[in-house]
Amino acid sequence: MKMADAINQHHSLLTVLPRLGIPLGFGEKSVEQLCDEHRVSLPLFLLIARVYTEDSYYPSIDELRQCPMADILQYLLLSHRDYLDHKLPHIEHHLHALLEPMDSKYRTLIANFYTQFKSDLGEHFRYEEEVIFPYLRQTLRDGDVANPQRCTFNLQHDDIEDTLNDLTNLLLKYIPSDVSSDERIDMLLDTYALSHDIGKHAMMEDRILLPYIQFLESQSHD
Amino acid sequence: MTKVAIAEPSPILRVGLAQLLREFPDVEVVFSTDNLGALNSRINALKPDILILNPLLFEYARRATLRAEFDQLPNMRLVGLVTSYIEAQHQKQFAGIIELNDDPQRIKSTLNQVENTLQSDDDESDTDPLSDREKEVLVCLSKGLKNNEIADTLNISVHTVITHRKNIVRKTGIKSVAALTVYAILNNLIEEKDII
């Protein structure tokens, strides 16, 4: 399949490409050619593409075993950076412009809510990067689990998605109508896109990362 | 788009029904399985609107309380896939019934009817503004009170507090206390200096 056709059909995949190191401007090249050219594992690309396009997709262990897990970690890590360094500041920029004409007490209130969300999200990513990712990396390297945690990790993704959803509803329903509607619509479109992307990101961690850790733990006791 | 899950032990029926449903433009089959274990482990995450379920998956004693098996999903509708005789009182728990010799048109209209009951429920309750009692509970929440403290303050039971909280979340679409506090201040239900 041509990469351009895949992206045109499922434009949410657009955010995936830079995280895999595939630049735009690829002309008529196929998914396979581009993966080959940029040293991206094809099974990994297909796995991510299916998570993005099928809500009910749960990959089997056999599918996961075909993918280089270290690359998935790298992908997730770059996603975290993308959210924190680009997506959130971008939304924040809209938010400040939007709140400009509002009474200062409301402005501070909503800005604080956003800051809290940002710091909770950063905290969540830090936990994954400092606890879960190293655990998986070590398990992959040693081929054995010294102290299996029996996968007691709970990533609490629902909380993050709920807060983002709360923010969207405040913006859509309850901020008074006298603020700039262009800015407000831009910000809503960005938050919907971010919600979707973070939802898929959470699916990757819940349906790929954790099951894979569980699989490794079960292997190491055979 | 209506999200449908299928739980049916026979592979011929399960795959056949899923195939048939895929022809319907507004239906998405999110999951299908032949066993209860897989159903229970996935269903809470997938939150289908409709579960098409063969009651034979449950042993006889549990069939009378099928609905209660899915307590965590109060908005999900059950549709029975009936392949052999089941008792009328068991049938009553389903919002609709699909039988073996139903044609696609009939299955579609059964699902549409069930879908309509879904929507009308939502309309009735969601568009009401917050009641005075719900506003009082919201103000207490914003002040950082816990359920039992709210119950004491308003002189109602903890159970009632929880019901009010569920209604607040359902109507506003806002779940976290932090965001509800923002809502309360934006709507002048509470002054900023009152919050902790």
Coordinates of C-alpha atoms in Angstrom, one line a residue:
Chain A
M1 CA 0.0 0.0 0.0
K2 CA 1.2 3.5 -0.7
M3 CA 2.0 5.5 2.4
A4 CA 0.2 8.5 1.1
D5 CA -3.0 6.5 0.6
A6 CA -2.7 5.1 4.2
I7 CA -2.4 8.6 5.6
N8 CA -5.2 10.1 3.5
Q9 CA -7.5 7.4 4.7
H10 CA -6.5 7.5 8.4
H11 CA -5.0 11.0 8.9
S12 CA -4.5 10.4 12.7
L13 CA -1.5 8.3 11.6
L14 CA 0.2 11.5 10.6
T15 CA 1.5 12.0 14.2
V16 CA 3.0 8.5 14.1
L17 CA 5.4 9.1 11.3
P18 CA 7.9 11.6 12.9
R19 CA 8.0 9.4 16.0
L20 CA 9.2 6.6 13.8
G21 CA 11.6 8.8 12.0
I22 CA 9.8 8.8 8.7
P23 CA 9.8 12.3 7.1
L24 CA 7.0 13.6 4.9
G25 CA 7.5 14.3 1.2
F26 CA 7.7 10.6 0.4
G27 CA 6.1 10.8 -3.0
E28 CA 4.6 7.5 -4.3
K29 CA 6.6 5.2 -2.0
S30 CA 4.9 2.2 -0.4
V31 CA 4.7 1.6 3.3
E32 CA 7.2 -1.3 2.9
Q33 CA 9.7 0.8 1.0
L34 CA 9.6 3.6 3.5
C35 CA 10.0 1.3 6.5
D36 CA 12.9 -0.3 4.7
E37 CA 14.5 3.0 3.9
H38 CA 14.2 4.4 7.4
R39 CA 15.0 1.2 9.2
V40 CA 11.6 0.9 10.8
S41 CA 10.4 -2.7 11.4
L42 CA 7.4 -3.3 9.1
P43 CA 5.5 -5.5 11.6
L44 CA 5.9 -2.7 14.1
F45 CA 4.5 -0.1 11.7
L46 CA 1.6 -2.4 10.9
L47 CA 1.0 -3.0 14.6
I48 CA 0.8 0.7 15.4
A49 CA -1.3 1.4 12.4
R50 CA -3.8 -1.3 13.5
V51 CA -4.0 0.1 17.0
Y52 CA -4.7 3.6 15.5
T53 CA -7.4 2.4 13.1
E54 CA -9.2 -0.4 14.9
D55 CA -10.6 0.3 18.4
S56 CA -11.2 -3.4 19.1
Y57 CA -7.7 -4.6 18.1
Y58 CA -5.9 -6.7 20.6
P59 CA -2.6 -8.0 19.1
S60 CA -1.8 -11.7 19.9
I61 CA 1.5 -12.6 21.5
D62 CA 2.7 -14.0 18.2
E63 CA 2.2 -10.6 16.6
L64 CA 4.0 -8.9 19.4
R65 CA 6.9 -11.3 19.2
Q66 CA 7.6 -10.2 15.6
C67 CA 8.1 -6.7 16.7
P68 CA 11.3 -5.3 18.2
M69 CA 10.2 -4.2 21.6
A70 CA 13.1 -1.8 22.1
D71 CA 11.7 0.1 19.1
I72 CA 8.3 0.2 20.7
L73 CA 9.8 1.7 23.8
Q74 CA 11.6 4.3 21.7
Y75 CA 8.3 5.1 19.9
L76 CA 6.5 5.5 23.2
L77 CA 9.3 7.7 24.6
L78 CA 9.2 10.0 21.6
S79 CA 5.4 10.2 21.9
H80 CA 5.8 11.4 25.5
R81 CA 8.3 14.1 24.3
D82 CA 5.9 15.1 21.5
Y83 CA 3.0 15.5 24.0
L84 CA 5.0 17.5 26.5
D85 CA 7.2 19.5 24.2
H86 CA 4.8 20.2 21.3
K87 CA 1.1 19.3 21.8
L88 CA 0.5 20.6 25.3
P89 CA 2.4 24.0 24.8
H90 CA 0.5 24.4 21.6
I91 CA -2.9 23.9 23.3
E92 CA -1.7 26.2 26.1
H93 CA -0.9 28.9 23.7
H94 CA -4.5 28.8 22.4
L95 CA -5.8 28.7 25.9
H96 CA -4.0 31.8 27.0
A97 CA -5.2 33.7 23.9
L98 CA -8.7 32.4 24.6
L99 CA -8.8 33.5 28.2
E100 CA -7.3 36.9 27.5
P101 CA -10.6 38.8 27.5
M102 CA -12.0 37.0 30.6
D103 CA -12.2 38.2 34.2
S104 CA -8.8 37.5 35.8
K105 CA -10.1 35.2 38.5
Y106 CA -11.6 32.9 35.9
R107 CA -8.4 33.2 33.9
T108 CA -6.2 32.1 36.8
L109 CA -8.6 29.3 37.7
I110 CA -8.6 27.7 34.3
A111 CA -4.9 28.3 33.7
N112 CA -4.2 26.5 37.0
F113 CA -6.4 23.6 36.0
Y114 CA -4.4 23.2 32.8
T115 CA -1.1 23.5 34.6
Q116 CA -2.2 20.8 37.0
F117 CA -3.2 18.5 34.1
K118 CA 0.2 19.1 32.5
S119 CA 2.1 18.3 35.6
D120 CA 0.0 15.1 36.3
L121 CA 0.7 14.0 32.8
G122 CA 4.4 14.7 33.1
E123 CA 4.4 12.7 36.4
H124 CA 2.6 9.8 34.7
F125 CA 5.2 9.7 31.9
R126 CA 8.0 9.9 34.3
Y127 CA 6.7 6.9 36.2
E128 CA 6.6 4.9 33.0
E129 CA 10.0 6.1 31.8
E130 CA 11.7 5.5 35.2
V131 CA 10.0 2.4 36.4
I132 CA 8.2 0.4 33.6
F133 CA 10.4 1.0 30.6
P134 CA 13.7 0.2 32.4
Y135 CA 12.1 -3.0 33.8
L136 CA 11.1 -4.1 30.4
R137 CA 14.5 -3.2 29.0
Q138 CA 16.3 -5.2 31.6
T139 CA 14.1 -8.1 31.2
L140 CA 14.7 -8.1 27.4
R141 CA 18.5 -7.8 28.0
D142 CA 18.8 -10.5 30.6
G143 CA 16.2 -12.8 29.1
D144 CA 15.1 -13.5 32.7
V145 CA 13.3 -11.6 35.4
A146 CA 15.3 -11.3 38.6
N147 CA 12.3 -10.1 40.7
P148 CA 9.2 -10.6 38.6
Q149 CA 6.6 -8.0 39.6
R150 CA 4.0 -10.3 38.1
C151 CA 2.9 -7.2 36.3
T152 CA 1.3 -5.3 39.1
F153 CA 1.7 -2.1 37.1
N154 CA -1.5 -0.1 36.8
L155 CA -1.0 2.7 34.3
Q156 CA -4.2 4.6 35.4
H157 CA -4.8 5.8 31.8
D158 CA -8.5 6.4 32.6
D159 CA -7.7 9.3 34.9
I160 CA -5.7 11.1 32.2
E161 CA -8.3 10.5 29.6
D162 CA -11.0 11.7 32.0
T163 CA -9.2 14.9 32.8
L164 CA -8.7 15.7 29.2
N165 CA -12.3 15.0 28.6
D166 CA -13.2 17.3 31.5
L167 CA -11.1 20.1 30.0
T168 CA -12.8 19.6 26.6
N169 CA -16.3 19.8 28.2
L170 CA -15.4 23.0 30.2
L171 CA -14.2 24.6 27.0
L172 CA -17.1 23.5 24.9
K173 CA -20.0 23.9 27.3
Y174 CA -19.1 26.2 30.1
I175 CA -16.7 29.0 29.2
P176 CA -18.9 32.0 28.5
S177 CA -19.7 32.8 24.8
D178 CA -18.0 36.2 24.7
V179 CA -14.5 34.8 24.1
S180 CA -13.0 34.5 20.6
S181 CA -14.7 31.6 18.9
D182 CA -12.0 31.0 16.3
E183 CA -9.4 30.5 19.1
R184 CA -11.9 28.4 21.0
I185 CA -12.6 26.1 18.0
D186 CA -8.9 25.8 17.2
M187 CA -8.3 24.8 20.8
L188 CA -11.1 22.3 20.8
L189 CA -9.9 20.7 17.5
D190 CA -6.5 20.4 19.1
T191 CA -7.8 18.8 22.3
Y192 CA -10.0 16.3 20.4
A193 CA -6.9 15.3 18.3
L194 CA -4.8 15.1 21.5
S195 CA -7.5 13.0 23.3
H196 CA -7.6 10.6 20.3
D197 CA -3.8 10.3 20.2
I198 CA -3.4 9.8 23.9
G199 CA -6.2 7.3 23.8
K200 CA -4.3 5.3 21.2
H201 CA -1.1 5.8 23.1
A202 CA -2.8 4.3 26.2
M203 CA -4.0 1.4 24.1
M204 CA -0.5 0.7 23.0
E205 CA 0.7 0.6 26.5
D206 CA -2.2 -1.4 27.9
R207 CA -2.5 -3.9 25.0
I208 CA 1.1 -4.2 23.8
L209 CA 3.5 -3.3 26.6
L210 CA 1.8 -4.8 29.6
P211 CA 0.8 -8.1 27.9
Y212 CA 4.3 -8.4 26.6
I213 CA 5.8 -7.9 30.1
Q214 CA 3.4 -10.5 31.4
F215 CA 4.4 -12.8 28.5
L216 CA 8.2 -12.4 29.4
E217 CA 7.4 -13.0 33.1
S218 CA 5.6 -16.2 32.3
Q219 CA 8.5 -17.4 30.0
S220 CA 11.1 -16.8 32.6
H221 CA 9.4 -19.3 35.0
D222 CA 9.2 -22.1 32.5
Chain B
M1 CA -22.1 4.2 15.3
T2 CA -23.5 1.5 17.5
K3 CA -20.9 -0.7 19.1
V4 CA -22.0 -4.3 19.3
A5 CA -20.3 -7.3 21.0
I6 CA -21.3 -10.9 20.4
A7 CA -21.1 -13.8 22.8
E8 CA -22.2 -17.0 21.1
P9 CA -20.6 -20.5 21.5
S10 CA -21.3 -21.7 18.0
P11 CA -18.5 -20.6 15.6
I12 CA -20.9 -20.8 12.6
L13 CA -23.4 -18.5 14.3
R14 CA -20.9 -16.2 15.8
V15 CA -18.9 -15.6 12.6
G16 CA -22.0 -15.6 10.4
L17 CA -23.8 -13.0 12.6
A18 CA -20.7 -10.8 12.8
Q19 CA -20.4 -10.9 9.0
L20 CA -24.0 -10.0 8.6
L21 CA -23.8 -7.1 11.0
R22 CA -20.8 -5.7 9.2
E23 CA -23.1 -5.1 6.2
F24 CA -25.0 -2.6 8.4
P25 CA -23.5 0.9 7.9
D26 CA -24.2 2.2 11.5
V27 CA -23.1 -0.9 13.4
E28 CA -19.5 -1.8 14.5
V29 CA -18.8 -5.3 15.9
V30 CA -16.2 -4.5 18.5
F31 CA -15.7 -7.9 19.9
S32 CA -17.0 -11.5 19.5
T33 CA -16.3 -14.5 21.7
D34 CA -17.4 -18.0 22.4
N35 CA -16.8 -18.0 26.2
L36 CA -17.7 -16.0 29.3
G37 CA -14.1 -15.6 30.5
A38 CA -13.0 -13.7 27.5
L39 CA -16.3 -11.7 27.6
N40 CA -15.8 -10.7 31.2
S41 CA -12.2 -9.7 30.8
R42 CA -12.9 -7.4 27.8
I43 CA -16.3 -6.0 28.1
N44 CA -15.7 -3.3 30.7
A45 CA -13.0 -1.8 28.6
L46 CA -14.9 -2.0 25.3
K47 CA -18.2 -0.7 26.7
P48 CA -20.4 -1.9 23.8
D49 CA -23.8 -0.3 23.4
I50 CA -25.4 -3.6 22.7
L51 CA -24.3 -7.1 23.8
I52 CA -25.8 -9.9 21.7
L53 CA -25.7 -12.9 24.0
N54 CA -26.8 -16.5 23.8
P55 CA -28.3 -17.2 27.2
L56 CA -27.0 -20.8 26.9
L57 CA -23.6 -19.5 27.8
F58 CA -24.8 -19.2 31.3
E59 CA -25.7 -22.3 33.3
Y60 CA -29.4 -22.6 34.0
A61 CA -29.3 -21.2 37.6
R62 CA -27.7 -18.0 36.5
R63 CA -30.0 -17.3 33.5
A64 CA -32.7 -15.6 35.7
T65 CA -30.2 -12.9 36.8
L66 CA -28.3 -12.3 33.5
R67 CA -28.8 -8.6 33.7
A68 CA -27.1 -8.4 37.1
E69 CA -24.0 -10.1 35.6
F70 CA -23.4 -6.8 33.7
D71 CA -24.0 -4.4 36.6
Q72 CA -21.0 -2.2 35.8
L73 CA -22.4 -1.4 32.4
P74 CA -25.9 0.0 33.2
N75 CA -26.3 1.6 29.8
M76 CA -25.4 -1.5 27.8
R77 CA -28.5 -3.2 26.2
L78 CA -28.7 -7.0 26.1
V79 CA -30.1 -8.7 23.0
G80 CA -30.8 -12.4 23.3
L81 CA -29.6 -14.7 20.5
V82 CA -32.0 -17.5 21.0
T83 CA -31.1 -20.9 19.5
S84 CA -33.3 -23.1 21.6
Y85 CA -36.3 -22.8 23.9
I86 CA -35.7 -20.5 26.8
E87 CA -38.2 -19.6 29.5
A88 CA -40.3 -16.4 29.2
Q89 CA -39.0 -15.0 32.4
H90 CA -35.5 -15.3 31.2
Q91 CA -36.4 -13.7 27.9
K92 CA -37.8 -10.7 29.7
Q93 CA -34.3 -9.5 30.6
F94 CA -33.4 -8.8 27.0
A95 CA -34.2 -5.5 25.3
G96 CA -34.6 -7.5 22.1
I97 CA -34.5 -11.0 20.8
I98 CA -32.8 -12.4 17.7
E99 CA -33.9 -15.8 16.5
L100 CA -32.2 -18.3 14.2
N101 CA -34.5 -17.8 11.2
D102 CA -34.6 -14.0 11.4
D103 CA -33.7 -12.4 8.1
P104 CA -31.2 -9.4 8.0
Q105 CA -34.0 -6.9 7.7
R106 CA -35.6 -8.2 10.9
I107 CA -32.3 -8.2 12.8
K108 CA -31.7 -4.7 11.7
S109 CA -35.1 -3.5 13.0
T110 CA -34.6 -5.3 16.3
L111 CA -31.2 -3.6 16.8
N112 CA -32.7 -0.2 15.7
Q113 CA -35.5 -0.6 18.3
V114 CA -33.0 -1.4 21.0
E115 CA -30.8 1.5 19.9
N116 CA -33.8 3.9 20.1
T117 CA -34.4 2.9 23.8
L118 CA -30.8 3.8 24.4
Q119 CA -31.1 7.3 23.0
S120 CA -34.5 8.2 24.5
D121 CA -33.1 7.3 28.0
D122 CA -30.2 9.7 27.5
D123 CA -32.4 12.5 26.2
E124 CA -34.7 12.5 29.1
S125 CA -32.2 12.8 31.8
D126 CA -29.2 14.5 30.3
T127 CA -30.7 17.8 29.2
D128 CA -32.1 18.7 32.6
P129 CA -30.0 21.4 34.3
L130 CA -28.6 20.5 37.7
S131 CA -31.2 20.3 40.4
D132 CA -30.9 22.5 43.6
R133 CA -29.8 19.4 45.6
E134 CA -27.2 18.5 43.0
K135 CA -25.8 22.1 43.1
E136 CA -25.5 21.8 46.9
V137 CA -23.6 18.5 46.6
L138 CA -21.4 20.1 43.9
V139 CA -20.6 23.1 46.2
C140 CA -19.6 20.7 49.0
L141 CA -17.4 18.7 46.6
S142 CA -15.7 21.9 45.5
K143 CA -15.0 22.7 49.1
G144 CA -13.1 19.4 49.4
L145 CA -15.7 17.6 51.5
K146 CA -15.8 13.7 51.4
N147 CA -19.0 11.8 50.7
N148 CA -19.7 11.1 54.4
E149 CA -19.1 14.8 55.3
I150 CA -21.4 15.9 52.5
A151 CA -24.1 13.5 53.8
D152 CA -23.7 15.0 57.3
T153 CA -23.8 18.6 56.1
L154 CA -26.9 18.1 53.9
N155 CA -28.5 15.6 56.2
I156 CA -28.9 12.9 53.6
S157 CA -27.5 9.4 53.3
V158 CA -24.1 8.6 51.7
H159 CA -26.0 6.5 49.2
T160 CA -28.0 9.6 48.1
V161 CA -24.8 11.6 47.9
I162 CA -23.4 9.1 45.5
T163 CA -26.5 9.1 43.4
H164 CA -26.3 12.9 43.2
R165 CA -22.6 12.7 42.2
K166 CA -23.4 10.3 39.4
N167 CA -26.1 12.6 38.1
I168 CA -23.8 15.6 38.2
V169 CA -21.2 13.7 36.2
R170 CA -23.8 12.4 33.7
K171 CA -25.3 15.9 33.1
T172 CA -22.1 17.9 32.9
G173 CA -19.8 15.3 31.4
I174 CA -17.2 16.3 34.0
K175 CA -15.7 13.7 36.3
S176 CA -12.8 15.1 38.3
V177 CA -13.4 17.3 41.4
A178 CA -10.8 19.8 40.1
A179 CA -12.8 20.4 36.9
L180 CA -16.1 20.4 38.8
T181 CA -14.7 23.1 41.0
V182 CA -13.9 25.2 37.9
Y183 CA -17.5 24.5 36.7
A184 CA -18.9 25.7 40.1
I185 CA -16.9 28.9 40.0
L186 CA -17.8 29.6 36.4
N187 CA -21.4 29.2 37.2
N188 CA -21.2 31.4 40.3
L189 CA -22.2 28.6 42.6
I190 CA -19.2 29.2 44.8
E191 CA -16.6 31.9 45.4
E192 CA -13.0 31.2 44.7
K193 CA -12.1 32.1 48.3
D194 CA -14.4 29.3 49.6
I195 CA -12.3 26.5 48.1
I196 CA -9.5 24.9 49.9

